[in-house]
Coordinates of C-alpha atoms and ligand atoms in Angstrom, one line a residue:
X1 CA -11.3 -3.8 -25.8
X2 CA -8.3 -1.7 -26.2
X3 CA -7.5 -0.5 -30.0
X4 CA -5.9 -3.5 -31.6
X5 CA -2.6 -2.9 -32.6
X6 CA -2.8 -1.0 -36.0
X7 CA 0.9 0.5 -36.5
X8 CA 2.8 -1.8 -38.8
X9 CA 5.2 -4.2 -37.0
X10 CA 8.1 -2.3 -38.5
X11 CA 7.2 0.9 -36.3
X12 CA 8.3 -1.2 -33.1
X13 CA 11.0 -3.0 -34.8
X14 CA 12.7 0.4 -35.5
X15 CA 12.8 1.5 -31.7
X16 CA 15.0 -1.4 -30.7
X17 CA 18.2 -0.1 -30.5
X18 CA 20.2 -2.3 -32.8
X19 CA 21.9 -2.0 -36.2
X20 CA 19.9 -4.4 -38.0
X21 CA 16.6 -3.4 -36.5
X22 CA 17.9 -0.1 -38.6
X23 CA 18.7 -1.9 -41.6
X24 CA 15.3 -3.3 -41.7
X25 CA 13.4 0.2 -41.5
X26 CA 15.6 1.4 -44.1
X27 CA 16.1 -1.3 -46.8
X28 CA 12.8 -2.9 -46.2
X29 CA 9.1 -1.9 -47.1
X30 CA 6.7 -2.3 -44.2
X31 CA 4.6 -4.9 -46.3
X32 CA 7.9 -7.4 -45.9
X33 CA 8.8 -6.1 -42.0
X34 CA 5.3 -6.9 -41.4
X35 CA 5.5 -10.6 -42.6
X36 CA 8.7 -11.4 -40.7
X37 CA 6.5 -12.2 -37.4
X38 CA 4.5 -14.7 -38.9
X39 CA 7.3 -16.7 -40.5
X40 CA 9.1 -17.1 -37.1
X41 CA 8.5 -20.6 -35.2
X42 CA 8.8 -18.9 -32.0
X43 CA 5.7 -16.9 -30.4
X44 CA 5.8 -13.5 -30.6
X45 CA 3.6 -11.1 -28.8
X46 CA 3.5 -7.5 -28.2
X47 CA 1.4 -6.0 -25.2
X48 CA 0.7 -1.9 -24.7
X49 CA 2.2 -0.6 -21.7
X50 CA -0.2 2.5 -21.9
X51 CA -3.3 0.6 -21.2
X52 CA -3.5 -0.1 -17.4
X53 CA -3.8 -3.8 -18.0
X54 CA -1.1 -4.2 -20.6
X55 CA -3.3 -5.8 -22.8
X56 CA -1.7 -8.0 -25.7
X57 CA -2.0 -6.0 -28.7
X58 CA -0.8 -8.3 -31.3
X59 CA 0.1 -12.1 -31.5
X60 CA 1.6 -13.9 -34.5
X61 CA 0.9 -17.2 -36.1
X62 CA 3.4 -19.5 -34.0
X63 CA 2.0 -17.7 -30.4
X64 CA -1.6 -18.9 -31.3
X65 CA -0.3 -22.4 -32.1
X66 CA 1.8 -22.6 -28.7
X67 CA -0.8 -21.3 -27.2
X68 CA -3.9 -23.0 -28.4
X69 CA -5.9 -19.5 -28.1
X70 CA -6.9 -17.8 -31.8
X71 CA -5.6 -14.1 -31.9
X72 CA -9.4 -12.7 -30.7
X73 CA -9.3 -14.4 -27.5
X74 CA -5.7 -13.1 -26.9
X75 CA -5.6 -9.5 -28.0
X76 CA -7.1 -7.4 -25.1
X77 CA -6.2 -9.6 -22.5
X78 CA -3.1 -9.6 -20.2
X79 CA -1.1 -12.7 -20.8
X80 CA -0.9 -13.7 -17.3
X81 CA -4.2 -15.8 -17.7
X82 CA -1.8 -17.9 -19.6
X83 CA -0.2 -19.1 -16.2
X84 CA -3.5 -20.6 -14.6
X85 CA -3.3 -21.3 -10.8
X86 CA 0.4 -21.1 -10.9
X87 CA 0.8 -17.6 -9.8
X88 CA 3.4 -18.4 -7.2
X89 CA 6.2 -19.2 -9.6
X90 CA 9.5 -17.0 -8.3
X91 CA 9.8 -16.6 -12.1
X92 CA 6.2 -14.3 -12.5
X93 CA 7.6 -12.3 -9.6
X94 CA 11.0 -11.5 -11.7
X95 CA 8.8 -10.7 -14.8
X96 CA 6.6 -8.4 -12.8
X97 CA 9.8 -6.8 -11.4
X98 CA 11.0 -6.4 -14.9
X99 CA 8.1 -5.0 -16.3
X100 CA 8.0 -2.5 -13.4
X101 CA 11.7 -1.5 -14.4
X102 CA 11.0 -1.3 -18.0
X103 CA 13.5 -4.0 -18.4
X104 CA 14.4 -7.2 -20.6
X105 CA 14.0 -10.6 -18.9
X106 CA 14.4 -14.3 -20.0
X107 CA 12.8 -16.9 -18.1
X108 CA 11.4 -20.3 -18.3
X109 CA 7.9 -20.5 -16.7
X110 CA 4.6 -22.9 -16.6
X111 CA 2.0 -21.8 -19.0
X112 CA -1.4 -23.6 -19.9
X113 CA -2.8 -24.1 -23.5
X114 CA -6.3 -23.7 -24.1
X115 CA -7.2 -27.0 -23.3
X116 CA -5.5 -26.6 -20.1
X117 CA -2.5 -28.8 -20.8
X118 CA 0.8 -27.4 -19.3
X119 CA 3.8 -26.3 -21.3
X120 CA 7.1 -24.8 -20.5
X121 CA 7.6 -21.4 -21.7
X122 CA 10.9 -20.4 -22.6
X123 CA 10.1 -16.3 -22.6
X124 CA 11.9 -13.4 -23.5
X125 CA 10.5 -10.1 -22.9
X126 CA 12.0 -6.7 -24.4
X127 CA 10.7 -3.2 -24.1
X128 CA 10.2 -1.3 -26.8
X129 CA 9.2 2.2 -27.7
X130 CA 6.6 3.3 -30.7
X131 CA 8.4 6.6 -30.5
X132 CA 12.0 6.2 -29.7
X133 CA 11.3 7.7 -26.2
X134 CA 10.0 5.7 -23.1
X135 CA 9.0 2.2 -23.7
X136 CA 5.2 2.2 -24.8
X137 CA 5.3 -1.6 -25.6
X138 CA 6.8 -5.1 -24.4
X139 CA 8.0 -7.8 -26.8
X140 CA 7.1 -11.2 -25.9
X141 CA 8.9 -13.8 -27.4
X142 CA 7.5 -17.7 -26.3
X143 CA 9.1 -20.9 -27.2
X144 CA 7.6 -24.0 -26.3
X145 CA 10.4 -25.9 -24.3
X146 CA 8.5 -28.5 -22.9
X147 CA 10.2 -31.5 -24.9
X148 CA 13.4 -30.3 -23.6
X149 CA 12.1 -29.9 -19.9
X150 CA 10.6 -33.6 -20.0
X151 CA 14.1 -35.1 -21.5
X152 CA 15.9 -33.2 -18.4
X153 CA 13.4 -34.7 -16.0
X154 CA 13.8 -38.0 -17.5
X155 CA 17.6 -37.9 -17.1
X156 CA 16.9 -36.8 -13.6
X157 CA 14.5 -39.4 -12.9
X158 CA 17.0 -41.9 -14.6
X159 CA 19.6 -40.9 -12.3
X160 CA 17.5 -41.4 -9.2
X161 CA 19.8 -39.4 -6.7
X162 CA 19.7 -35.4 -6.2
X163 CA 22.9 -34.2 -7.5
X164 CA 23.7 -31.9 -4.6
X165 CA 22.9 -33.7 -1.5
X166 CA 23.3 -37.1 -2.7
X167 CA 19.6 -38.0 -1.6
X168 CA 17.2 -39.9 -3.6
X169 CA 15.4 -37.6 -5.8
X170 CA 11.7 -37.4 -5.9
X171 CA 11.0 -40.0 -8.3
X172 CA 13.4 -42.6 -6.6
X173 CA 11.7 -41.8 -3.4
X174 CA 8.3 -42.5 -4.7
X175 CA 9.6 -45.9 -5.9
X176 CA 11.5 -46.6 -2.8
X177 CA 8.3 -46.1 -1.0
X178 CA 6.4 -48.8 -3.4
X179 CA 9.4 -51.1 -2.4
X180 CA 8.7 -50.5 1.2
X181 CA 5.3 -51.3 0.9
X182 CA 5.4 -54.6 -0.7
X183 CA 5.6 -57.6 1.5
X184 CA 5.4 -55.9 4.4
X185 CA 3.6 -55.9 7.8
X186 CA 4.6 -53.0 9.5
X187 CA 3.1 -49.7 8.7
X188 CA 4.9 -47.0 7.0
X189 CA 5.8 -43.5 8.3
X190 CA 6.2 -40.7 5.3
X191 CA 7.0 -37.3 6.3
X192 CA 7.8 -34.2 4.3
X193 CA 9.6 -31.5 6.0
X194 CA 10.1 -27.8 4.9
X195 CA 12.6 -25.3 5.9
X196 CA 11.4 -22.0 6.9
X197 CA 13.0 -18.9 5.5
X198 CA 15.4 -20.6 3.4
X199 CA 15.2 -18.0 0.4
X200 CA 16.4 -15.7 3.8
X201 CA 19.9 -17.9 4.0
X202 CA 20.3 -17.9 0.1
X203 CA 19.8 -14.1 0.2
X204 CA 21.5 -13.4 3.3
X205 CA 24.7 -15.9 3.2
X206 CA 25.1 -16.8 0.0
X207 CA 24.0 -19.9 -2.3
X208 CA 26.8 -21.6 -1.6
X209 CA 25.8 -21.6 2.2
X210 CA 22.3 -22.7 1.3
X211 CA 23.8 -25.8 -0.5
X212 CA 25.8 -26.6 2.6
X213 CA 22.8 -26.5 4.8
X214 CA 20.8 -28.4 2.6
X215 CA 23.8 -31.1 2.4
X216 CA 23.9 -31.4 6.2
X217 CA 20.5 -31.9 6.3
X218 CA 20.2 -34.9 4.2
X219 CA 23.5 -36.2 6.3
X220 CA 21.8 -35.9 9.6
X221 CA 18.7 -37.5 8.3
X222 CA 20.5 -40.5 7.1
X223 CA 22.9 -40.6 10.0
X224 CA 19.6 -40.5 12.4
X225 CA 18.9 -44.0 11.1
X226 CA 15.9 -42.8 8.7
X227 CA 15.4 -45.4 6.1
X228 CA 14.7 -43.2 3.1
X229 CA 15.9 -39.9 2.8
X230 CA 15.1 -37.7 -0.3
X231 CA 14.9 -34.0 -1.4
X232 CA 11.7 -33.8 -3.0
X233 CA 11.8 -29.8 -3.8
X234 CA 14.3 -27.1 -3.6
X235 CA 14.3 -26.8 0.2
X236 CA 11.8 -29.6 0.9
X237 CA 12.8 -33.1 2.2
X238 CA 10.7 -36.4 2.3
X239 CA 11.4 -39.4 4.3
X240 CA 10.2 -42.8 4.6
X241 CA 10.3 -45.3 7.8
X242 CA 8.9 -48.6 8.3
X243 CA 7.5 -48.4 11.8
X244 CA 9.1 -51.1 13.9
X245 CA 7.5 -52.5 17.2
X246 CA 8.3 -49.6 19.9
X247 CA 8.6 -47.1 17.5
X248 CA 5.6 -44.5 16.9
X249 CA 5.3 -41.6 14.1
X250 CA 5.4 -39.1 17.2
X251 CA 9.0 -41.3 18.2
X252 CA 10.5 -40.9 14.4
X253 CA 9.5 -37.4 14.0
X254 CA 10.7 -36.5 17.1
X255 CA 14.0 -37.7 16.2
X256 CA 14.0 -35.6 12.9
X257 CA 12.8 -32.6 14.7
X258 CA 15.7 -33.1 17.2
X259 CA 18.4 -34.0 14.6
X260 CA 17.5 -30.6 12.5
X261 CA 17.1 -28.3 15.3
X262 CA 20.9 -28.5 16.2
X263 CA 22.6 -25.2 14.6
X264 CA 24.4 -26.0 11.5
X265 CA 27.4 -24.3 11.1
X266 CA 28.8 -23.6 7.8
X267 CA 31.8 -21.1 6.1
X268 CA 32.0 -19.6 9.5
X269 CA 28.1 -18.9 10.1
X270 CA 25.7 -20.7 12.9
X271 CA 22.8 -20.8 11.4
X272 CA 19.4 -22.2 13.0
X273 CA 16.7 -23.6 11.2
X274 CA 12.9 -23.9 12.0
X275 CA 11.2 -26.8 10.0
X276 CA 7.6 -27.6 9.0
X277 CA 7.0 -31.1 9.2
X278 CA 3.8 -33.1 7.8
X279 CA 3.4 -36.5 8.1
X280 CA 0.9 -39.5 7.2
X281 CA 1.1 -43.4 8.4
X282 CA 0.2 -45.9 5.5
X283 CA -0.7 -49.6 5.6
X284 CA 1.3 -52.2 3.6
X285 CA -1.5 -51.9 0.9
X286 CA -1.2 -47.9 0.1
X287 CA -0.2 -46.3 -2.8
X288 CA 3.0 -44.8 -2.3
X289 CA 2.0 -41.9 -4.7
X290 CA -0.8 -41.0 -2.5
X291 CA 1.0 -41.3 0.3
X292 CA 3.7 -38.8 -0.6
X293 CA 0.8 -36.4 -1.8
X294 CA -1.0 -36.5 1.4
X295 CA 2.2 -36.2 3.5
X296 CA 2.5 -33.1 1.4
X297 CA -1.2 -31.7 2.4
X298 CA -0.2 -32.1 5.9
X299 CA 3.2 -30.0 5.6
X300 CA 0.9 -27.4 4.2
X301 CA -1.0 -27.0 7.3
X302 CA 1.8 -27.2 9.4
X303 CA 3.6 -24.7 7.3
X304 CA 0.6 -22.4 8.4
X305 CA 0.3 -23.0 11.7
X306 CA 1.5 -20.3 14.0
X307 CA 4.5 -22.4 15.3
X308 CA 5.2 -24.9 12.7
X309 CA 3.4 -27.6 14.6
X310 CA 3.8 -31.1 13.4
X311 CA 0.9 -31.9 11.7
X312 CA -0.6 -35.2 10.7
X313 CA -2.8 -36.0 7.2
X314 CA -6.2 -36.3 7.9
X315 CA -9.2 -37.1 4.9
X316 CA -10.6 -33.5 5.5
X317 CA -7.8 -31.7 4.8
X318 CA -7.4 -33.5 1.4
X319 CA -11.1 -31.9 0.8
X320 CA -9.8 -28.5 1.9
X321 CA -7.1 -28.5 -0.5
X322 CA -9.5 -29.5 -3.2
X323 CA -11.6 -26.7 -2.2
X324 CA -8.9 -24.2 -1.9
X325 CA -7.9 -25.2 -5.4
X326 CA -11.4 -24.7 -6.9
X327 CA -11.4 -21.2 -5.1
X328 CA -8.2 -20.4 -6.9
X329 CA -9.9 -21.0 -10.3
X330 CA -12.6 -19.3 -9.4
X331 CA -10.8 -16.1 -8.1
X332 CA -8.5 -16.2 -11.1
X333 CA -12.0 -15.9 -13.4
X334 CA -13.3 -13.5 -11.1
X335 CA -10.3 -11.0 -11.7
X336 CA -10.6 -12.0 -15.6
X337 CA -14.3 -10.8 -15.3
X338 CA -13.9 -7.9 -13.3
X339 CA -16.1 -9.4 -10.3
X340 CA -13.9 -7.5 -7.8
X341 CA -14.6 -3.8 -6.7
X342 CA -14.8 -1.7 -3.8
X343 CA -17.6 -0.5 -1.5
X344 CA -16.8 2.9 0.3
X345 CA -17.7 3.8 3.7
X346 CA -17.9 6.8 4.9
X347 CA -15.4 8.6 7.7
X348 CA -17.0 11.8 9.2
X349 CA -15.3 14.6 11.4
X350 CA -16.7 13.9 15.1
X351 CA -17.2 17.5 16.1
X352 CA -19.1 18.8 12.7
X353 CA -20.5 15.8 11.6
X354 CA -18.9 16.3 8.0
X355 CA -18.0 13.8 5.8
X356 CA -14.3 13.8 5.4
X357 CA -13.5 10.8 3.3
X358 CA -13.9 7.2 2.9
X359 CA -12.4 3.8 3.6
X360 CA -12.6 1.6 0.2
X361 CA -13.5 -2.0 1.1
X362 CA -12.8 -5.0 -1.0
X363 CA -16.0 -7.0 -2.6
X364 CA -16.4 -9.8 -4.8
X365 CA -19.6 -9.9 -6.9
X366 CA -19.8 -13.4 -7.2
X367 CA -22.1 -14.4 -10.2
X368 CA -23.6 -17.3 -8.0
X369 CA -23.4 -16.3 -4.5
X370 CA -23.7 -12.8 -4.7
X371 CA -21.3 -10.1 -3.0
X372 CA -18.8 -11.7 -0.8
X373 CA -17.2 -9.8 2.2
X374 CA -13.2 -9.8 2.4
X375 CA -13.1 -12.3 5.1
X376 CA -14.4 -14.9 2.7
X377 CA -11.7 -14.8 0.4
X378 CA -8.6 -12.6 1.0
X379 CA -6.4 -15.1 3.0
X380 CA -6.7 -17.2 0.2
X381 CA -6.0 -14.5 -2.2
X382 CA -3.1 -13.9 0.1
X383 CA -1.8 -17.5 0.1
X384 CA -1.9 -18.0 -3.4
X385 CA -0.4 -14.5 -4.6
X386 CA -3.6 -13.2 -6.2
X387 CA -3.7 -10.6 -3.7
X388 CA -1.0 -8.9 -6.1
X389 CA -3.2 -8.7 -8.8
X390 CA -6.2 -7.5 -6.8
X391 CA -3.9 -4.8 -5.1
X392 CA -2.6 -3.6 -8.2
X393 CA -6.1 -3.0 -9.9
X394 CA -7.4 -2.1 -6.4
X395 CA -5.0 1.0 -6.1
X396 CA -5.8 2.0 -9.6
X397 CA -9.7 1.9 -9.1
X398 CA -9.5 3.7 -6.0
X399 CA -7.2 6.5 -7.3
X400 CA -9.4 6.9 -10.4
X401 CA -12.6 7.2 -8.1
X402 CA -10.8 9.6 -5.9
X403 CA -9.9 11.7 -8.8
X404 CA -13.6 11.7 -10.0
X405 CA -15.0 12.3 -6.6
X406 CA -12.8 15.1 -5.8
X407 CA -13.1 16.6 -9.2
X408 CA -14.8 20.1 -8.5
X409 CA -15.0 19.5 -4.8
X410 CA -13.7 22.5 -2.7
X411 CA -12.4 20.2 0.2
X412 CA -11.4 16.7 -1.2
X413 CA -12.0 13.8 0.2
X414 CA -9.6 11.1 1.4
X415 CA -9.5 7.8 0.5
X416 CA -7.9 4.7 2.2
X417 CA -7.3 1.5 1.0
X418 CA -6.0 -1.7 2.7
X419 CA -2.9 -3.2 1.7
X420 CA -2.1 -6.4 2.7
X421 CA 1.1 -7.4 4.8
X422 CA 1.5 -10.1 1.5
X423 CA 1.8 -7.1 -0.9
X424 CA 4.7 -5.3 1.1
X425 CA 6.5 -8.6 1.3
X426 CA 6.3 -9.6 -2.5
X427 CA 6.3 -6.1 -4.4
X428 CA 8.4 -2.8 -4.3
X429 CA 5.5 -0.9 -2.8
X430 CA 7.4 2.5 -3.0
X431 CA 7.9 1.9 -7.0
X432 CA 4.2 0.5 -7.4
X433 CA 2.6 3.4 -5.6
X434 CA 5.1 6.0 -7.4
X435 CA 3.8 4.3 -10.9
X436 CA 0.2 4.6 -9.9
X437 CA 0.2 8.3 -8.6
X438 CA 2.5 9.5 -11.8
X439 CA 0.3 7.4 -14.2
X440 CA -2.9 8.7 -13.2
X441 CA -1.7 12.3 -12.0
X442 CA -3.7 11.9 -8.6
X443 CA -3.2 14.2 -5.7
X444 CA -1.3 11.6 -3.2
X445 CA -2.5 13.4 -0.3
X446 CA -5.9 12.0 -1.1
X447 CA -4.8 8.6 -0.8
X448 CA -4.0 7.1 2.4
X449 CA -2.6 3.4 3.0
X450 CA -3.8 1.1 5.8
X451 CA -1.2 -1.1 7.0
X452 CA -1.9 -3.7 10.1
X453 CA 0.3 -3.8 13.2
X454 CA 1.8 -7.4 12.5
X455 CA 3.8 -5.9 9.6
X456 CA 5.7 -3.3 11.6
X457 CA 6.9 -6.0 14.0
X458 CA 8.1 -8.1 11.6
X459 CA 10.9 -6.6 9.8
X460 CA 11.1 -3.1 11.4
X461 CA 14.0 -2.0 9.7
X462 CA 13.1 -2.4 6.4
X463 CA 9.6 -1.5 6.7
X464 CA 11.0 1.8 8.1
X465 CA 12.7 2.5 4.9
X466 CA 9.7 1.2 2.6
X467 CA 7.7 3.3 4.8
X468 CA 9.7 6.3 4.6
X469 CA 9.8 6.2 0.5
X470 CA 5.9 6.1 0.7
X471 CA 5.8 8.8 2.8
X472 CA 7.7 10.7 0.3
X473 CA 5.6 10.1 -2.1
X474 CA 2.9 12.0 -0.6
X475 CA 0.2 9.3 0.6
X476 CA -0.6 8.6 4.0
X477 CA 0.1 5.8 5.8
X478 CA -2.3 4.5 8.6
X479 CA -2.1 1.6 10.9
X480 CA -5.5 -0.3 11.0
X481 CA -7.0 -2.1 13.7
X482 CA -4.5 -0.4 16.2
X483 CA -4.3 -2.2 19.4
X484 CA -5.3 -5.8 18.5
X485 CA -1.6 -6.9 17.4
X486 CA 1.3 -6.2 19.2
X487 CA 0.3 -2.5 20.0
X488 CA 3.7 -1.0 21.1
X489 CA 3.6 2.9 21.5
X490 CA 7.2 2.9 20.5
X491 CA 5.9 2.5 17.0
X492 CA 4.0 6.0 17.1
X493 CA 7.3 7.7 17.6
X494 CA 9.7 5.8 15.2
X495 CA 7.4 4.9 12.1
X496 CA 6.6 7.7 9.4
X497 CA 2.9 7.3 10.0
X498 CA 0.0 9.9 9.5
X499 CA -2.8 8.3 10.9
X500 CA -4.0 5.7 13.1
X501 CA -7.7 3.7 13.3
X502 CA -8.5 2.5 17.0
X503 CA -10.2 -0.9 16.5
X504 CA -13.7 -1.4 16.9
X505 CA -13.1 -3.9 19.7
X506 CA -12.5 -0.9 21.7
X507 CA -15.1 1.1 20.6
X508 CA -17.8 -1.7 21.2
X509 CA -19.0 -1.7 24.9
X510 CA -16.9 1.5 25.3
X511 CA -19.8 3.2 27.7
X512 CA -19.5 -0.1 30.3
X513 CA -15.8 -0.2 30.4
X514 CA -13.5 2.1 32.3
X515 CA -10.1 0.3 31.1
X516 CA -11.5 0.7 27.4
X517 CA -12.2 4.5 27.8
X518 CA -8.6 4.6 29.6
X519 CA -7.0 3.0 26.7
X520 CA -8.7 4.7 24.0
X521 CA -8.3 8.4 25.5
X522 CA -4.7 7.7 26.1
X523 CA -4.3 6.6 22.4
X524 CA -6.3 9.8 21.3
X525 CA -4.2 11.9 23.6
X526 CA -1.0 10.8 22.7
X527 CA -1.9 11.0 18.7
X528 CA -2.9 14.3 19.0
X529 CA 0.1 15.3 20.5
X530 CA 2.4 13.4 17.8
X531 CA 0.0 15.1 15.0
X532 CA -1.4 11.9 13.5
X533 CA -5.3 12.0 12.5
X534 CA -7.3 9.5 14.7
X535 CA -9.9 7.5 13.3
X536 CA -12.3 5.5 15.9
X537 CA -13.6 2.7 14.0
X538 CA -16.8 0.5 14.6
X539 CA -18.9 3.7 15.8
X540 CA -22.3 2.2 15.8
X541 CA -24.5 4.2 18.3
X542 CA -25.0 7.9 19.1
X543 CA -23.5 7.6 22.7
X544 CA -20.4 5.9 21.1
X545 CA -20.3 9.2 18.9
X546 CA -20.7 11.5 21.6
X547 CA -18.3 9.6 23.9
X548 CA -15.6 9.7 21.5
X549 CA -16.3 13.4 20.5
X550 CA -15.9 14.4 24.4
X551 CA -12.7 12.3 24.3
X552 CA -11.3 14.7 21.3
X553 CA -11.2 12.0 19.0
X554 CA -11.5 13.8 15.8
X555 CA -12.9 11.2 12.9
X556 CA -15.0 8.5 13.5
X557 CA -16.7 5.5 10.8
X558 CA -19.2 3.1 11.4
X559 CA -22.5 1.7 10.7
X560 CA -23.7 4.9 13.0
X561 CA -22.8 7.0 10.0
X562 CA -23.3 4.6 7.4
X563 CA -22.1 1.1 5.7
X564 CA -19.8 0.6 3.0
X565 CA -21.7 1.3 -0.3
X566 CA -21.1 1.1 -3.9
X567 CA -19.3 3.5 -5.7
X568 CA -22.7 5.2 -7.7
X569 CA -24.4 5.1 -3.8
X570 CA -21.2 6.8 -2.1
X571 CA -21.2 9.4 -5.3
X572 CA -24.9 10.6 -4.7
X573 CA -24.2 10.6 -1.0
X574 CA -21.1 12.7 -1.1
X575 CA -22.7 15.3 -3.2
X576 CA -25.9 15.4 -1.3
X577 CA -24.5 16.0 2.2
X578 CA -22.6 18.9 0.6
X579 CA -19.3 19.9 2.0
X580 CA -19.9 21.1 5.5
Ligands
C2E1 P1 -10.9 -3.2 8.2 O1 -9.7 -2.4 7.3 O2 -10.7 -3.0 9.8 O3 -12.3 -2.9 7.7 C1 -13.4 -2.3 8.7 C2 -14.4 -3.4 8.5 O4 -15.2 -3.4 9.6 C3 -15.3 -3.5 7.2 O5 -15.6 -5.1 7.2 C4 -16.4 -2.7 7.7 O6 -17.6 -3.3 6.9 C5 -16.8 -3.2 9.0 N1 -17.4 -2.4 9.8 C6 -17.3 -0.8 9.5 N2 -18.1 -0.2 10.6 C7 -18.5 -1.1 11.3 C8 -19.2 -1.0 12.6 O7 -19.8 0.0 13.3 N3 -19.5 -2.1 13.4 C9 -19.0 -3.6 12.9 N4 -19.5 -4.3 13.5 N5 -18.2 -3.7 11.7 C10 -18.2 -2.1 11.0 P2 -15.5 -5.7 5.8 O8 -15.5 -5.1 4.5 O9 -15.7 -7.1 6.0 O10 -13.6 -5.8 6.0 C11 -12.7 -6.9 6.6 C12 -11.5 -6.5 6.5 O11 -11.4 -7.0 5.1 C13 -11.0 -5.2 6.6 O12 -11.0 -5.0 7.8 C14 -9.8 -5.6 5.9 O13 -8.8 -5.9 6.9 C15 -10.0 -6.5 4.9 N6 -9.9 -5.6 3.5 C16 -10.9 -4.9 3.2 N7 -10.8 -4.5 1.9 C17 -9.6 -4.9 1.4 C18 -8.5 -4.7 0.3 O14 -8.8 -4.3 -0.5 N8 -7.2 -5.3 0.5 C19 -7.0 -5.9 1.6 N9 -5.7 -6.7 1.5 N10 -7.6 -6.1 2.7 C20 -9.0 -5.8 2.6
MG2 MG1 -9.2 -1.1 7.2
MG3 MG1 -9.8 -1.8 10.7

């Protein structure tokens, strides 16, 4: 646990560039300035940026009252635990960015009290410096604005319609469905629709264009004869429609899809949108709220399908949704308890058999179920945004371990870390890597980031500049599982990468398959000529190893050389094999 905040509150107050703080410092003794925070009705907290996890070092009385935790349950922890499982709120992303840039920010976000109840937190963060130099701490001011929020929601509720589109709001939507369900024989279709990439429209064309698209969507749905049309979220619509004889859920959904798939012409731009759609068909006895929730569960499945296919709600979806929720909570707890760690799998030079480095592979040391492989939880961590926390701790842990291992070694070992595509999209990777590398003073050449091919395909222009910035910092960039995605040799020429890893599916059965041999041989030749490191993955046998060596493959990794082992085991292994 980091040391408690010992310096007087006045010491930080002095660093706020403001005449009044100077006055405080010059005219009032610390005995008085120290009392100020406890008189405030706003929560005041200080976190220490010099510690890697930015723990809270001080909380005032109001902060404890607002959150329901007492000081010693808060001090030493990063205050993100107050966010519960709501890690994907856009405001959280804005806060992380502001902290990374050491700027001030004011946001309102959802937080949870110790007893689990939600409160809306009007949060203001200000970077301050204990010595007048770089920011060393953040002061956070929190205010519980739940009452105001509830009042605003109440007004929205009584207004019934969404101001922008004129469609019903979500409260009125549920009410209307309730009305439809009363005294009817027909079944009711409830569909929820979500626009893919709406965020990009707002960012690319501006919010006014985004607003026009939303209005047109509502109009088109109403004109298509859909009985109840509602805007249920920022870019989400809900519709309800009694199924008359001759109508089926499929025909009504097809109508919806057809009216929405026509281009939107707004302010000189022609925009084509893609939509996810989930639905449920309810009997007249059903409960409106439940149906809307179930359509939402189906929508989520549609959103995660490759081509945004229409999905109907199935009861097992709800079970899965509950399981996901439980997993999210467990993973949050695991992060707080430091249950994630890395195993290290050796990489060797094939001609000499010398150890040259290791790939760090994530493991979850689950209290009940033992050590879990990433296949069981990575995807979920990506879906919930928890991967950001895992990744940021991960890089620090790997960098620290690289320094420990290379201390005193004549030839440094290289350490690779897998970086999820989500991390590339949600965080400023060059800034983040720069921060960690300079904070830890590690030689960046010891660190390689492994990316997947899919990332290259998705947004090549933007990706290219991110990758260039990363290379500038001196870290290596590797394409993982090469050949399994949309392998395109053009990337090898265009992208500033330093390494490719031949996927283990090419190595498995290499002896028997002539075509695999041809593919692997050409990848190795091209890479050697272009000057990349090549690492063959999944080498399991002596024969695989020999064959690859004959093909001039310089490096390899696989069970033949060793499985991934915990840090302590890798340390003794790396020192016992010597330096070749
Ligand atoms: P990957 O990056 O391709 O990692 C190699 C995987 O192949 C590892 O599985 C490793 O244990 C396994 N492997 C290594 N040698 C052999 C072999 O000779 N034969 C066979 N059959 N398998 C071998 P693991 O640890 O379960 O990791 C699976 C995947 O999870 C990784 O694939 C990577 O995509 C992802 N992953 C692992 N750690 C992290 C992480 O820290 N962050 C992120 N975002 N993803 C991670
Ligand atoms: Mg990898
Ligand atoms: Mg791989």
